[in-house]
Amino acid sequence: MNEKILLNSIFSLNKIAVVGMSANANRPSHQIGFYLRKQGYNIYPVNPNYNKIDELKCFSDVKEIKDSIDIINIFRHPDHVLPIVNDSIKINPKVIWFQDGVVNCEAIDLANKNGIQTIVDDCIYKRHKVYINST
């Protein structure tokens, strides 16, 4: 699938769980989560350290989210992503997006074996900017 078709299909999805989202406005996970929200996406912060991030309810893990989630966007160290992918499989997202530097081959293989599209070691913000500038 070419990149434009892939980006069109991913960015047509609406519900994004941002795993590892920080309440600190200076952190990339916070900035990107709220950027996506301003672009019209429904954002679900996931971080067990917070009850809320700004005005948004924060979930302790992806299984706690009651809505169906389209994209799991992971901002966690690669050593911590396998349990996130295991939990994600249970809620059946269409895409798991591993942010820049988040590469865990076992987790990626597991997601792919379960029919989940993966984007690896890439930034959803940067790709979204490419997407909106090409449409």
PDB file of C-alpha atoms in Angstrom:
ATOM      1  CA  MET A   1       0.000   0.000   0.000  1.00  0.00           C
ATOM      2  CA  ASN A   2       1.469   3.377  -0.886  1.00  0.00           C
ATOM      3  CA  GLU A   3       2.021   5.943   1.844  1.00  0.00           C
ATOM      4  CA  LYS A   4      -0.765   8.311   0.780  1.00  0.00           C
ATOM      5  CA  ILE A   5      -3.385   5.542   0.752  1.00  0.00           C
ATOM      6  CA  LEU A   6      -2.100   4.272   4.114  1.00  0.00           C
ATOM      7  CA  LEU A   7      -2.247   7.740   5.690  1.00  0.00           C
ATOM      8  CA  ASN A   8      -5.727   8.371   4.231  1.00  0.00           C
ATOM      9  CA  SER A   9      -7.016   5.132   5.739  1.00  0.00           C
ATOM     10  CA  ILE A  10      -5.407   5.723   9.142  1.00  0.00           C
ATOM     11  CA  PHE A  11      -6.308   9.395   9.486  1.00  0.00           C
ATOM     12  CA  SER A  12      -9.910   8.716   8.511  1.00  0.00           C
ATOM     13  CA  LEU A  13     -10.183   6.870  11.848  1.00  0.00           C
ATOM     14  CA  ASN A  14     -11.342   8.951  14.806  1.00  0.00           C
ATOM     15  CA  LYS A  15     -10.758   7.389  18.244  1.00  0.00           C
ATOM     16  CA  ILE A  16      -7.149   7.441  19.443  1.00  0.00           C
ATOM     17  CA  ALA A  17      -5.859   6.112  22.770  1.00  0.00           C
ATOM     18  CA  VAL A  18      -2.623   7.914  23.653  1.00  0.00           C
ATOM     19  CA  VAL A  19      -0.756   5.459  25.894  1.00  0.00           C
ATOM     20  CA  GLY A  20       1.810   7.146  28.099  1.00  0.00           C
ATOM     21  CA  MET A  21       0.254  10.587  27.696  1.00  0.00           C
ATOM     22  CA  SER A  22       1.722  13.035  30.185  1.00  0.00           C
ATOM     23  CA  ALA A  23      -0.032  15.796  32.112  1.00  0.00           C
ATOM     24  CA  ASN A  24       3.121  17.869  31.583  1.00  0.00           C
ATOM     25  CA  ALA A  25       2.364  20.248  28.696  1.00  0.00           C
ATOM     26  CA  ASN A  26       6.062  20.265  27.739  1.00  0.00           C
ATOM     27  CA  ARG A  27       6.124  16.532  26.973  1.00  0.00           C
ATOM     28  CA  PRO A  28       5.644  15.346  23.365  1.00  0.00           C
ATOM     29  CA  SER A  29       2.894  12.896  24.380  1.00  0.00           C
ATOM     30  CA  HIS A  30       0.841  15.775  25.809  1.00  0.00           C
ATOM     31  CA  GLN A  31       1.514  18.113  22.897  1.00  0.00           C
ATOM     32  CA  ILE A  32       0.733  15.511  20.248  1.00  0.00           C
ATOM     33  CA  GLY A  33      -2.366  14.251  22.044  1.00  0.00           C
ATOM     34  CA  PHE A  34      -3.817  17.750  22.222  1.00  0.00           C
ATOM     35  CA  TYR A  35      -2.708  18.551  18.665  1.00  0.00           C
ATOM     36  CA  LEU A  36      -4.724  15.531  17.478  1.00  0.00           C
ATOM     37  CA  ARG A  37      -7.670  16.641  19.602  1.00  0.00           C
ATOM     38  CA  LYS A  38      -7.579  20.099  18.002  1.00  0.00           C
ATOM     39  CA  GLN A  39      -7.626  18.352  14.621  1.00  0.00           C
ATOM     40  CA  GLY A  40     -10.981  16.776  15.544  1.00  0.00           C
ATOM     41  CA  TYR A  41      -9.917  13.352  16.829  1.00  0.00           C
ATOM     42  CA  ASN A  42     -11.386  11.841  19.986  1.00  0.00           C
ATOM     43  CA  ILE A  43      -8.442  11.386  22.348  1.00  0.00           C
ATOM     44  CA  TYR A  44      -8.327   8.924  25.242  1.00  0.00           C
ATOM     45  CA  PRO A  45      -5.308   9.555  27.506  1.00  0.00           C
ATOM     46  CA  VAL A  46      -3.916   6.371  29.070  1.00  0.00           C
ATOM     47  CA  ASN A  47      -1.620   6.731  32.065  1.00  0.00           C
ATOM     48  CA  PRO A  48      -2.164   5.063  35.468  1.00  0.00           C
ATOM     49  CA  ASN A  49      -0.576   8.060  37.228  1.00  0.00           C
ATOM     50  CA  TYR A  50      -3.450  10.464  36.472  1.00  0.00           C
ATOM     51  CA  ASN A  51      -7.238  10.593  36.829  1.00  0.00           C
ATOM     52  CA  LYS A  52      -7.475  13.516  34.386  1.00  0.00           C
ATOM     53  CA  ILE A  53      -5.174  15.276  31.963  1.00  0.00           C
ATOM     54  CA  ASP A  54      -6.452  18.798  31.632  1.00  0.00           C
ATOM     55  CA  GLU A  55     -10.214  18.286  31.196  1.00  0.00           C
ATOM     56  CA  LEU A  56      -9.961  14.753  29.775  1.00  0.00           C
ATOM     57  CA  LYS A  57     -10.599  11.594  31.786  1.00  0.00           C
ATOM     58  CA  CYS A  58      -7.409   9.551  31.928  1.00  0.00           C
ATOM     59  CA  PHE A  59      -7.566   5.757  31.832  1.00  0.00           C
ATOM     60  CA  SER A  60      -5.232   3.440  33.719  1.00  0.00           C
ATOM     61  CA  ASP A  61      -4.974   1.045  30.745  1.00  0.00           C
ATOM     62  CA  VAL A  62      -6.569   0.553  27.324  1.00  0.00           C
ATOM     63  CA  LYS A  63      -8.923  -2.169  28.599  1.00  0.00           C
ATOM     64  CA  GLU A  64     -10.604   0.402  30.847  1.00  0.00           C
ATOM     65  CA  ILE A  65     -11.839   2.408  27.852  1.00  0.00           C
ATOM     66  CA  LYS A  66     -15.476   1.563  27.089  1.00  0.00           C
ATOM     67  CA  ASP A  67     -15.573   3.054  23.573  1.00  0.00           C
ATOM     68  CA  SER A  68     -14.153   1.147  20.632  1.00  0.00           C
ATOM     69  CA  ILE A  69     -10.684   2.484  19.848  1.00  0.00           C
ATOM     70  CA  ASP A  70      -9.349   2.812  16.309  1.00  0.00           C
ATOM     71  CA  ILE A  71      -5.704   3.673  16.995  1.00  0.00           C
ATOM     72  CA  ILE A  72      -3.470   2.866  19.949  1.00  0.00           C
ATOM     73  CA  ASN A  73      -0.666   5.477  19.915  1.00  0.00           C
ATOM     74  CA  ILE A  74       2.171   4.333  22.188  1.00  0.00           C
ATOM     75  CA  PHE A  75       4.560   6.736  23.941  1.00  0.00           C
ATOM     76  CA  ARG A  76       6.318   4.200  26.172  1.00  0.00           C
ATOM     77  CA  HIS A  77       9.796   2.702  26.404  1.00  0.00           C
ATOM     78  CA  PRO A  78      10.098  -0.384  24.166  1.00  0.00           C
ATOM     79  CA  ASP A  79      10.598  -2.604  27.239  1.00  0.00           C
ATOM     80  CA  HIS A  80       7.065  -1.722  28.407  1.00  0.00           C
ATOM     81  CA  VAL A  81       5.039  -2.166  25.216  1.00  0.00           C
ATOM     82  CA  LEU A  82       4.398  -5.926  25.109  1.00  0.00           C
ATOM     83  CA  PRO A  83       1.741  -5.791  27.884  1.00  0.00           C
ATOM     84  CA  ILE A  84       0.176  -2.774  26.147  1.00  0.00           C
ATOM     85  CA  VAL A  85      -0.074  -4.728  22.893  1.00  0.00           C
ATOM     86  CA  ASN A  86      -1.515  -7.745  24.738  1.00  0.00           C
ATOM     87  CA  ASP A  87      -4.188  -5.496  26.281  1.00  0.00           C
ATOM     88  CA  SER A  88      -4.769  -3.762  22.942  1.00  0.00           C
ATOM     89  CA  ILE A  89      -5.472  -7.059  21.181  1.00  0.00           C
ATOM     90  CA  LYS A  90      -8.377  -7.574  23.587  1.00  0.00           C
ATOM     91  CA  ILE A  91     -10.048  -4.338  22.439  1.00  0.00           C
ATOM     92  CA  ASN A  92      -9.286  -4.920  18.736  1.00  0.00           C
ATOM     93  CA  PRO A  93      -8.002  -1.590  17.394  1.00  0.00           C
ATOM     94  CA  LYS A  94      -7.359  -1.177  13.688  1.00  0.00           C
ATOM     95  CA  VAL A  95      -3.880   0.326  14.183  1.00  0.00           C
ATOM     96  CA  ILE A  96      -1.129   0.319  16.793  1.00  0.00           C
ATOM     97  CA  TRP A  97       1.202   3.259  16.262  1.00  0.00           C
ATOM     98  CA  PHE A  98       4.610   2.901  17.925  1.00  0.00           C
ATOM     99  CA  GLN A  99       6.015   6.441  18.252  1.00  0.00           C
ATOM    100  CA  ASP A 100       9.596   7.446  17.398  1.00  0.00           C
ATOM    101  CA  GLY A 101      12.071   5.169  19.173  1.00  0.00           C
ATOM    102  CA  VAL A 102       9.416   2.660  20.249  1.00  0.00           C
ATOM    103  CA  VAL A 103      10.593  -0.567  18.639  1.00  0.00           C
ATOM    104  CA  ASN A 104       9.834  -3.925  20.234  1.00  0.00           C
ATOM    105  CA  CYS A 105       9.917  -6.701  17.625  1.00  0.00           C
ATOM    106  CA  GLU A 106       7.989  -9.185  19.768  1.00  0.00           C
ATOM    107  CA  ALA A 107       5.166  -6.682  20.349  1.00  0.00           C
ATOM    108  CA  ILE A 108       5.083  -5.670  16.675  1.00  0.00           C
ATOM    109  CA  ASP A 109       4.956  -9.305  15.532  1.00  0.00           C
ATOM    110  CA  LEU A 110       2.191 -10.047  18.035  1.00  0.00           C
ATOM    111  CA  ALA A 111       0.082  -7.135  16.784  1.00  0.00           C
ATOM    112  CA  ASN A 112       0.606  -8.128  13.150  1.00  0.00           C
ATOM    113  CA  LYS A 113      -0.224 -11.796  13.858  1.00  0.00           C
ATOM    114  CA  ASN A 114      -3.505 -10.595  15.337  1.00  0.00           C
ATOM    115  CA  GLY A 115      -4.400  -8.639  12.201  1.00  0.00           C
ATOM    116  CA  ILE A 116      -3.609  -5.194  13.581  1.00  0.00           C
ATOM    117  CA  GLN A 117      -1.899  -2.706  11.263  1.00  0.00           C
ATOM    118  CA  THR A 118       1.317  -1.335  12.796  1.00  0.00           C
ATOM    119  CA  ILE A 119       3.253   1.854  12.240  1.00  0.00           C
ATOM    120  CA  VAL A 120       6.658   1.608  13.885  1.00  0.00           C
ATOM    121  CA  ASP A 121       9.288   4.121  14.985  1.00  0.00           C
ATOM    122  CA  ASP A 122       7.421   7.039  13.440  1.00  0.00           C
ATOM    123  CA  CYS A 123       5.667  10.145  14.716  1.00  0.00           C
ATOM    124  CA  ILE A 124       1.901  10.422  14.305  1.00  0.00           C
ATOM    125  CA  TYR A 125       2.175  14.233  14.488  1.00  0.00           C
ATOM    126  CA  LYS A 126       4.720  14.433  11.654  1.00  0.00           C
ATOM    127  CA  ARG A 127       2.717  11.996   9.513  1.00  0.00           C
ATOM    128  CA  HIS A 128      -0.505  13.882  10.183  1.00  0.00           C
ATOM    129  CA  LYS A 129       1.159  17.116   9.032  1.00  0.00           C
ATOM    130  CA  VAL A 130       2.189  15.355   5.787  1.00  0.00           C
ATOM    131  CA  TYR A 131      -1.365  14.043   5.427  1.00  0.00           C
ATOM    132  CA  ILE A 132      -3.101  17.419   5.870  1.00  0.00           C
ATOM    133  CA  ASN A 133      -0.612  19.149   3.581  1.00  0.00           C
ATOM    134  CA  SER A 134      -1.242  16.585   0.820  1.00  0.00           C
ATOM    135  CA  THR A 135      -5.035  16.707   0.903  1.00  0.00           C
TER     136      THR A 135
END
